[in-house]
Amino acid sequence: MGENNFWEREVVIAELTKGKELMLQLQKHFDPIKQLVCQYLAVEILSSYDKAMSLLNGTALSGMMKSKGKEIIHPAPSSSTAPQLESPHLLVDSSTKSCDRPSNYRKRKMLARRKEYVEARPGEEVPPEDGLSWRKYGQKLILGSKYPREYYRCARRCCGATKMVQRIETEPLTFEVTYGGSHSCGQETKNQNEELLAVQQTKCDEVAKGAAEMFESYIHKMVSTPNNSYNNSSTGVEFSNSNSVFNIPNSDFIPTPTSSPHPDTDFPLDNDSLTLLFDQDVPDNSGNDSLAALAAEVYKLYEENGKLNFPHRYDKQAENSRPSNNVGDKS
DNA sequence: AGCCTTTGACCAGCG
DNA sequence: TCGCTGGTCAAAGGC
């Protein structure tokens, strides 16, 4: 199989696998009360399947096969051993120039990219080494950026890995490093564990963000519901008033990694309450009471900071004298 | 001689 | 169709 086809196949498989994993997660969350998580997962799944479908239908690949100007690009033959021409002025398949690098632009744009932010070491103004050897092949001033973007590819020829380094204007000691392609030279093997951990961490963070958003909406609903009451049970927490009832099953409360960035929110949170809400493990099966305490604490912080005007307050006094599970809202 | 960086030119995508 | 922009190429020069 030609390297091009192999690469396309890898992308398709990766996208379909991701879609499958997300669908499994979605199945677990099929519940009207978990709309936020369902919505988030649905968007991710659709995006994965769209990418895979356009690859399989040839939408994305058709550009590579189309004749444009004097350059005619063909898909790589399945067992290409044709000699490779170096001159850019000849009518050649540009994807076969110099080694088997996937060098045409369309392909590069489709490569899965991974973005990282790294900080320069103290006293230095260059990004720290990432343990791999790179060779710089270009530098360009990017519109709207004070610093030029630098382009690197794997120092081992015949490897399609690339990276771009962009110094961030507002934080000159921080660099945005975008990795493209994968190392076919084996150079990356020693770093594969770290790589896998990074990917897992990203996925974990994505799920945690969805969970945190959901948790936030519960808190909001709880403290703003008129005449609310709640019940703890071994299966979860139930909030209710004269009009509605909603349940938070224990399974909704998953630990939020402390490494996660705080989720974006339009909830008027200050830093302290954000930390309180997301920087700790939310209640597990053995700690449903802490949900109520947490909600009361969050409300208190909002109120003290004068940032919220909830129509009805959570009844902290009743909570304190609560041997039974029911708490009325004093509004 | 071989490898590297620099830098202007070129090419493809996109609005 | 055209102009702008990001990404890449490749010649030139340095080490």
Tab-separated table of C-alpha atoms (C1' of nucleotides) in Angstrom:
chain	number	residue	atom	x	y	z
A	1	MET	CA	0.000	0.000	0.000
A	2	GLY	CA	1.326	3.450	-0.865
A	3	GLU	CA	2.132	5.775	1.972
A	4	ASN	CA	-0.624	8.157	0.922
A	5	ASN	CA	-3.304	5.487	1.117
A	6	PHE	CA	-1.898	4.264	4.380
A	7	TRP	CA	-2.073	7.744	5.813
A	8	GLU	CA	-5.665	8.275	4.630
A	9	ARG	CA	-6.647	4.957	6.113
A	10	GLU	CA	-5.142	5.929	9.451
A	11	VAL	CA	-7.142	9.155	9.526
A	12	VAL	CA	-10.400	7.368	8.683
A	13	ILE	CA	-9.817	4.689	11.296
A	14	ALA	CA	-8.950	7.263	13.942
A	15	GLU	CA	-12.077	9.290	13.228
A	16	LEU	CA	-14.380	6.261	13.225
A	17	THR	CA	-12.844	4.947	16.430
A	18	LYS	CA	-13.351	8.296	18.112
A	19	GLY	CA	-16.951	8.370	16.924
A	20	LYS	CA	-17.553	4.930	18.339
A	21	GLU	CA	-16.119	5.860	21.730
A	22	LEU	CA	-18.209	9.016	21.874
A	23	MET	CA	-21.347	7.145	20.920
A	24	LEU	CA	-20.756	4.692	23.763
A	25	GLN	CA	-20.448	7.608	26.165
A	26	LEU	CA	-23.614	9.143	24.755
A	27	GLN	CA	-25.537	5.917	25.312
A	28	LYS	CA	-24.700	6.076	29.003
A	29	HIS	CA	-26.053	9.617	29.198
A	30	PHE	CA	-29.377	9.228	27.402
A	31	ASP	CA	-31.522	11.140	29.830
A	32	PRO	CA	-33.366	14.431	29.320
A	33	ILE	CA	-31.778	15.860	32.435
A	34	LYS	CA	-28.359	15.435	30.877
A	35	GLN	CA	-29.011	17.551	27.840
A	36	LEU	CA	-25.721	19.431	28.067
A	37	VAL	CA	-23.597	16.328	27.957
A	38	CYS	CA	-25.714	14.809	25.171
A	39	GLN	CA	-25.449	17.977	23.141
A	40	TYR	CA	-21.688	18.151	23.578
A	41	LEU	CA	-21.157	14.519	22.654
A	42	ALA	CA	-23.498	14.755	19.675
A	43	VAL	CA	-21.523	17.634	18.184
A	44	GLU	CA	-18.248	15.738	18.599
A	45	ILE	CA	-19.675	12.566	17.076
A	46	LEU	CA	-21.155	14.357	14.094
A	47	SER	CA	-17.866	16.108	13.460
A	48	SER	CA	-15.948	12.822	13.523
A	49	TYR	CA	-18.369	11.097	11.211
A	50	ASP	CA	-18.449	14.020	8.818
A	51	LYS	CA	-14.687	13.883	8.478
A	52	ALA	CA	-14.669	10.150	7.976
A	53	MET	CA	-17.523	10.265	5.474
A	54	SER	CA	-15.917	12.962	3.379
A	55	LEU	CA	-12.732	10.925	3.250
A	56	LEU	CA	-14.587	7.783	2.251
A	57	ASN	CA	-16.730	9.614	-0.284
A	58	GLY	CA	-13.671	11.202	-1.803
A	59	THR	CA	-14.800	14.738	-1.002
A	60	ALA	CA	-11.605	15.584	0.757
A	61	LEU	CA	-9.452	13.540	-1.582
A	62	SER	CA	-11.009	14.776	-4.769
A	63	GLY	CA	-8.990	17.961	-4.553
A	64	MET	CA	-5.785	15.975	-4.704
A	65	MET	CA	-6.796	14.219	-7.875
A	66	LYS	CA	-8.082	17.218	-9.698
A	67	SER	CA	-5.976	18.828	-12.375
A	68	LYS	CA	-5.089	22.411	-11.574
A	69	GLY	CA	-2.978	24.563	-13.855
A	70	LYS	CA	0.031	22.684	-15.080
A	71	GLU	CA	0.296	20.611	-11.962
A	72	ILE	CA	-1.461	17.304	-12.161
A	73	ILE	CA	-1.680	15.402	-8.933
A	74	HIS	CA	-2.553	11.746	-8.854
A	75	PRO	CA	-3.315	9.433	-6.003
A	76	ALA	CA	-0.321	7.325	-5.143
A	77	PRO	CA	-0.317	3.952	-6.871
A	78	SER	CA	-0.665	1.045	-4.540
A	79	SER	CA	2.838	-0.203	-5.218
A	80	SER	CA	4.663	2.812	-6.456
A	81	THR	CA	8.315	2.300	-7.214
A	82	ALA	CA	8.544	5.081	-9.767
A	83	PRO	CA	11.713	7.178	-9.691
A	84	GLN	CA	11.214	10.456	-7.937
A	85	LEU	CA	11.917	13.719	-9.606
A	86	GLU	CA	13.301	16.679	-7.769
A	87	SER	CA	12.643	19.591	-10.088
A	88	PRO	CA	9.593	21.647	-9.250
A	89	HIS	CA	9.496	22.913	-12.797
A	90	LEU	CA	8.639	19.566	-14.281
A	91	LEU	CA	5.141	18.206	-14.547
A	92	VAL	CA	5.377	15.895	-11.626
A	93	ASP	CA	3.224	14.449	-8.954
A	94	SER	CA	4.137	16.866	-6.225
A	95	SER	CA	3.225	14.385	-3.527
A	96	THR	CA	6.186	12.254	-4.557
A	97	LYS	CA	8.811	14.956	-4.437
A	98	SER	CA	11.821	14.311	-2.250
A	99	CYS	CA	11.237	11.162	-0.221
A	100	ASP	CA	7.733	9.986	0.564
A	101	ARG	CA	6.890	13.035	2.626
A	102	PRO	CA	3.212	13.899	2.283
A	103	SER	CA	4.271	17.239	0.931
A	104	ASN	CA	1.251	18.614	-0.853
A	105	TYR	CA	-0.609	21.367	0.847
A	106	ARG	CA	-4.060	19.832	0.808
A	107	LYS	CA	-2.815	16.832	2.670
A	108	ARG	CA	-0.993	18.889	5.249
A	109	LYS	CA	-4.154	20.826	5.959
A	110	MET	CA	-6.033	17.631	6.674
A	111	LEU	CA	-3.468	16.171	9.036
A	112	ALA	CA	-4.638	15.798	12.568
A	113	ARG	CA	-3.010	18.598	14.522
A	114	ARG	CA	-2.174	18.791	18.131
A	115	LYS	CA	-1.648	22.128	19.781
A	116	GLU	CA	0.413	22.704	22.869
A	117	TYR	CA	1.416	25.750	24.814
A	118	VAL	CA	4.896	25.766	26.265
A	119	GLU	CA	6.775	28.323	28.270
A	120	ALA	CA	10.376	29.302	27.797
A	121	ARG	CA	12.730	28.388	30.593
A	122	PRO	CA	13.647	31.241	32.924
A	123	GLY	CA	16.223	33.475	31.313
A	124	GLU	CA	15.622	32.029	27.862
A	125	GLU	CA	13.511	33.283	25.017
A	126	VAL	CA	13.170	30.072	23.066
A	127	PRO	CA	10.726	27.227	23.602
A	128	PRO	CA	12.149	24.259	25.528
A	129	GLU	CA	13.308	21.158	23.642
A	130	ASP	CA	10.636	18.519	23.156
A	131	GLY	CA	13.098	15.661	22.919
A	132	LEU	CA	12.772	15.217	19.172
A	133	SER	CA	15.099	16.527	16.503
A	134	TRP	CA	13.643	19.035	14.078
A	135	ARG	CA	14.974	20.934	11.115
A	136	LYS	CA	13.694	24.397	10.406
A	137	TYR	CA	12.462	24.863	6.854
A	138	GLY	CA	10.732	28.193	6.963
A	139	GLN	CA	9.692	31.243	8.874
A	140	LYS	CA	6.916	33.639	8.124
A	141	LEU	CA	5.361	36.732	9.562
A	142	ILE	CA	1.719	36.011	10.233
A	143	LEU	CA	-0.859	38.714	9.847
A	144	GLY	CA	-1.760	40.301	13.145
A	145	SER	CA	1.155	38.758	14.972
A	146	LYS	CA	4.231	40.596	16.074
A	147	TYR	CA	6.401	37.489	16.047
A	148	PRO	CA	7.139	35.278	13.035
A	149	ARG	CA	5.867	31.708	12.882
A	150	GLU	CA	8.599	29.111	12.494
A	151	TYR	CA	8.151	25.909	10.532
A	152	TYR	CA	9.980	22.701	11.363
A	153	ARG	CA	9.926	19.170	10.038
A	154	CYS	CA	11.418	16.021	11.441
A	155	ALA	CA	15.195	16.097	10.999
A	156	ARG	CA	15.058	12.537	9.744
A	157	ARG	CA	14.164	12.772	6.123
A	158	CYS	CA	11.350	10.656	4.780
A	159	CYS	CA	9.257	11.439	7.849
A	160	GLY	CA	6.072	13.461	7.542
A	161	ALA	CA	6.065	15.012	11.013
A	162	THR	CA	6.017	18.798	11.174
A	163	LYS	CA	5.627	21.426	13.800
A	164	MET	CA	4.951	25.148	13.851
A	165	VAL	CA	6.084	27.419	16.623
A	166	GLN	CA	4.347	30.714	17.228
A	167	ARG	CA	5.316	33.073	19.978
A	168	ILE	CA	2.264	34.533	21.667
A	169	GLU	CA	2.167	38.290	21.448
A	170	THR	CA	0.460	38.904	24.758
A	171	GLU	CA	2.718	36.441	26.578
A	172	PRO	CA	6.127	36.636	24.907
A	173	LEU	CA	7.526	33.774	26.989
A	174	THR	CA	4.766	31.416	25.894
A	175	PHE	CA	4.858	29.550	22.600
A	176	GLU	CA	2.050	27.862	20.743
A	177	VAL	CA	3.482	24.678	19.254
A	178	THR	CA	1.350	22.920	16.656
A	179	TYR	CA	2.370	19.399	15.732
A	180	GLY	CA	1.238	17.946	12.427
A	181	GLY	CA	1.528	14.456	11.020
A	182	SER	CA	3.111	11.558	12.823
A	183	HIS	CA	6.654	10.307	13.018
A	184	SER	CA	7.090	7.427	10.610
A	185	CYS	CA	10.805	7.356	11.426
A	186	GLY	CA	10.393	5.778	14.857
A	187	GLN	CA	11.913	8.789	16.561
A	188	GLU	CA	8.754	9.310	18.526
A	189	THR	CA	8.509	5.761	19.838
A	190	LYS	CA	10.337	6.597	23.047
A	191	ASN	CA	7.845	9.349	23.703
A	192	GLN	CA	4.768	7.323	22.872
A	193	ASN	CA	3.735	6.773	26.466
A	194	GLU	CA	3.826	10.483	27.137
A	195	GLU	CA	1.945	11.035	23.902
A	196	LEU	CA	-0.783	8.581	24.852
A	197	LEU	CA	-1.048	10.101	28.293
A	198	ALA	CA	-1.453	13.535	26.752
A	199	VAL	CA	-4.229	12.307	24.460
A	200	GLN	CA	-5.980	10.574	27.341
A	201	GLN	CA	-5.667	13.679	29.479
A	202	THR	CA	-7.227	15.771	26.715
A	203	LYS	CA	-10.166	13.386	26.416
A	204	CYS	CA	-10.541	13.276	30.156
A	205	ASP	CA	-10.542	17.053	30.306
A	206	GLU	CA	-13.200	17.259	27.593
A	207	VAL	CA	-15.513	14.912	29.455
A	208	ALA	CA	-14.789	16.667	32.732
A	209	LYS	CA	-15.667	19.992	31.195
A	210	GLY	CA	-19.025	18.656	30.056
A	211	ALA	CA	-19.644	17.252	33.499
A	212	ALA	CA	-18.659	20.487	35.175
A	213	GLU	CA	-21.034	22.472	32.981
A	214	MET	CA	-23.811	20.084	33.850
A	215	PHE	CA	-22.998	20.311	37.534
A	216	GLU	CA	-23.024	24.091	37.323
A	217	SER	CA	-26.478	24.077	35.770
A	218	TYR	CA	-27.728	21.871	38.591
A	219	ILE	CA	-26.421	24.254	41.207
A	220	HIS	CA	-27.959	27.190	39.393
A	221	LYS	CA	-31.293	25.424	39.135
A	222	MET	CA	-31.193	24.362	42.733
A	223	VAL	CA	-30.562	27.743	44.274
A	224	SER	CA	-32.993	29.561	41.994
A	225	THR	CA	-35.898	27.177	42.269
A	226	PRO	CA	-38.811	28.597	44.329
A	227	ASN	CA	-39.861	26.615	47.390
A	228	ASN	CA	-37.386	23.954	46.646
A	229	SER	CA	-36.680	20.864	48.622
A	230	TYR	CA	-34.328	18.001	48.212
A	231	ASN	CA	-33.891	14.408	49.184
A	232	ASN	CA	-30.770	12.396	49.460
A	233	SER	CA	-30.854	8.745	48.647
A	234	SER	CA	-28.336	6.051	47.919
A	235	THR	CA	-28.948	6.551	44.204
A	236	GLY	CA	-28.633	10.324	44.057
A	237	VAL	CA	-30.161	13.644	44.986
A	238	GLU	CA	-33.660	14.817	44.102
A	239	PHE	CA	-34.696	18.471	43.979
A	240	SER	CA	-38.330	19.404	43.756
A	241	ASN	CA	-40.913	22.128	44.127
A	242	SER	CA	-44.601	22.428	43.387
A	243	ASN	CA	-43.974	22.532	39.637
A	244	SER	CA	-41.099	20.270	38.922
A	245	VAL	CA	-38.790	17.566	40.114
A	246	PHE	CA	-35.342	16.784	38.921
A	247	ASN	CA	-32.854	14.176	39.935
A	248	ILE	CA	-29.111	14.127	39.994
A	249	PRO	CA	-28.000	10.519	39.971
A	250	ASN	CA	-24.757	9.738	41.718
A	251	SER	CA	-23.303	8.660	38.422
A	252	ASP	CA	-23.336	12.285	37.269
A	253	PHE	CA	-20.777	13.280	39.818
A	254	ILE	CA	-17.360	12.471	38.541
A	255	PRO	CA	-14.089	13.863	39.789
A	256	THR	CA	-12.836	16.871	37.877
A	257	PRO	CA	-9.081	16.634	37.282
A	258	THR	CA	-7.302	19.498	38.980
A	259	SER	CA	-5.212	19.816	35.822
A	260	SER	CA	-8.260	20.894	33.854
A	261	PRO	CA	-8.551	24.499	32.879
A	262	HIS	CA	-11.610	26.044	34.444
A	263	PRO	CA	-14.467	25.694	32.043
A	264	ASP	CA	-15.676	28.761	30.258
A	265	THR	CA	-18.890	29.934	31.708
A	266	ASP	CA	-21.257	32.844	31.603
A	267	PHE	CA	-22.155	32.130	35.179
A	268	PRO	CA	-20.962	35.116	37.222
A	269	LEU	CA	-18.316	33.250	39.127
A	270	ASP	CA	-15.400	34.792	40.911
A	271	ASN	CA	-12.127	32.939	41.189
A	272	ASP	CA	-12.721	31.666	44.686
A	273	SER	CA	-16.076	30.152	43.949
A	274	LEU	CA	-14.790	28.696	40.696
A	275	THR	CA	-12.049	27.010	42.631
A	276	LEU	CA	-14.558	25.801	45.158
A	277	LEU	CA	-16.863	24.465	42.489
A	278	PHE	CA	-14.426	22.756	40.193
A	279	ASP	CA	-11.134	22.207	41.947
A	280	GLN	CA	-12.343	19.460	44.180
A	281	ASP	CA	-13.899	16.112	43.672
A	282	VAL	CA	-17.627	16.585	43.510
A	283	PRO	CA	-19.679	14.322	45.737
A	284	ASP	CA	-19.391	10.600	45.320
A	285	ASN	CA	-21.688	7.891	46.614
A	286	SER	CA	-20.605	8.409	50.175
A	287	GLY	CA	-20.849	12.170	50.262
A	288	ASN	CA	-24.186	13.406	48.996
A	289	ASP	CA	-24.424	15.791	51.920
A	290	SER	CA	-21.470	17.708	50.631
A	291	LEU	CA	-23.501	18.726	47.586
A	292	ALA	CA	-25.865	20.703	49.762
A	293	ALA	CA	-22.982	22.216	51.707
A	294	LEU	CA	-21.237	23.059	48.473
A	295	ALA	CA	-24.309	24.744	47.024
A	296	ALA	CA	-24.820	26.778	50.183
A	297	GLU	CA	-21.178	27.816	50.162
A	298	VAL	CA	-21.289	28.821	46.513
A	299	TYR	CA	-24.415	30.837	47.101
A	300	LYS	CA	-22.801	32.554	50.079
A	301	LEU	CA	-19.809	33.532	47.977
A	302	TYR	CA	-22.013	34.959	45.259
A	303	GLU	CA	-24.044	36.904	47.739
A	304	GLU	CA	-21.008	38.296	49.569
A	305	ASN	CA	-19.507	39.439	46.311
A	306	GLY	CA	-22.758	41.099	45.318
A	307	LYS	CA	-22.641	39.406	41.974
A	308	LEU	CA	-25.887	37.507	42.045
A	309	ASN	CA	-29.516	38.254	42.557
A	310	PHE	CA	-31.095	34.897	42.853
A	311	PRO	CA	-34.843	35.188	43.236
A	312	HIS	CA	-34.859	32.572	45.974
A	313	ARG	CA	-32.109	31.622	48.308
A	314	TYR	CA	-31.041	28.240	49.390
A	315	ASP	CA	-32.116	27.697	52.964
A	316	LYS	CA	-28.870	27.203	54.790
A	317	GLN	CA	-30.420	27.412	58.245
A	318	ALA	CA	-32.801	24.583	57.558
A	319	GLU	CA	-29.926	22.640	56.069
A	320	ASN	CA	-27.990	22.969	59.338
A	321	SER	CA	-30.859	21.620	61.438
A	322	ARG	CA	-31.661	18.869	59.001
A	323	PRO	CA	-31.869	15.396	60.404
A	324	SER	CA	-34.544	14.593	57.835
A	325	ASN	CA	-33.909	14.986	54.136
A	326	ASN	CA	-36.425	17.652	53.286
A	327	VAL	CA	-35.515	21.314	53.224
A	328	GLY	CA	-37.907	24.112	52.437
A	329	ASP	CA	-36.818	27.262	50.687
A	330	LYS	CA	-37.567	30.394	52.634
A	331	SER	CA	-37.311	32.727	49.610
B	1	DA	C1'	31.129	17.903	1.688
B	2	DG	C1'	27.247	17.940	4.231
B	3	DC	C1'	24.045	19.939	7.129
B	4	DC	C1'	21.866	23.903	8.856
B	5	DT	C1'	19.311	28.477	8.789
B	6	DT	C1'	17.615	32.341	6.261
B	7	DT	C1'	14.637	34.371	3.115
B	8	DG	C1'	12.186	35.518	-1.102
B	9	DA	C1'	9.324	33.120	-4.294
B	10	DC	C1'	5.811	30.061	-5.222
B	11	DC	C1'	1.468	27.504	-4.599
B	12	DA	C1'	-3.123	26.261	-2.896
B	13	DG	C1'	-7.139	27.448	-0.213
B	14	DC	C1'	-10.541	30.578	0.726
B	15	DG	C1'	-13.601	34.543	0.855
C	1	DT	C1'	-12.020	35.462	-11.095
C	2	DC	C1'	-9.014	37.702	-8.118
C	3	DG	C1'	-6.423	39.040	-4.233
C	4	DC	C1'	-4.942	37.817	0.306
C	5	DT	C1'	-2.843	34.647	3.386
C	6	DG	C1'	-0.640	30.553	5.304
C	7	DG	C1'	2.355	26.882	4.273
C	8	DT	C1'	6.144	25.113	1.633
C	9	DC	C1'	10.073	25.148	-1.537
C	10	DA	C1'	14.673	25.839	-2.727
C	11	DA	C1'	18.724	28.815	-3.589
C	12	DA	C1'	22.270	30.942	-1.104
C	13	DG	C1'	25.341	31.450	2.407
C	14	DG	C1'	27.346	30.068	6.931
C	15	DC	C1'	29.350	26.710	9.980
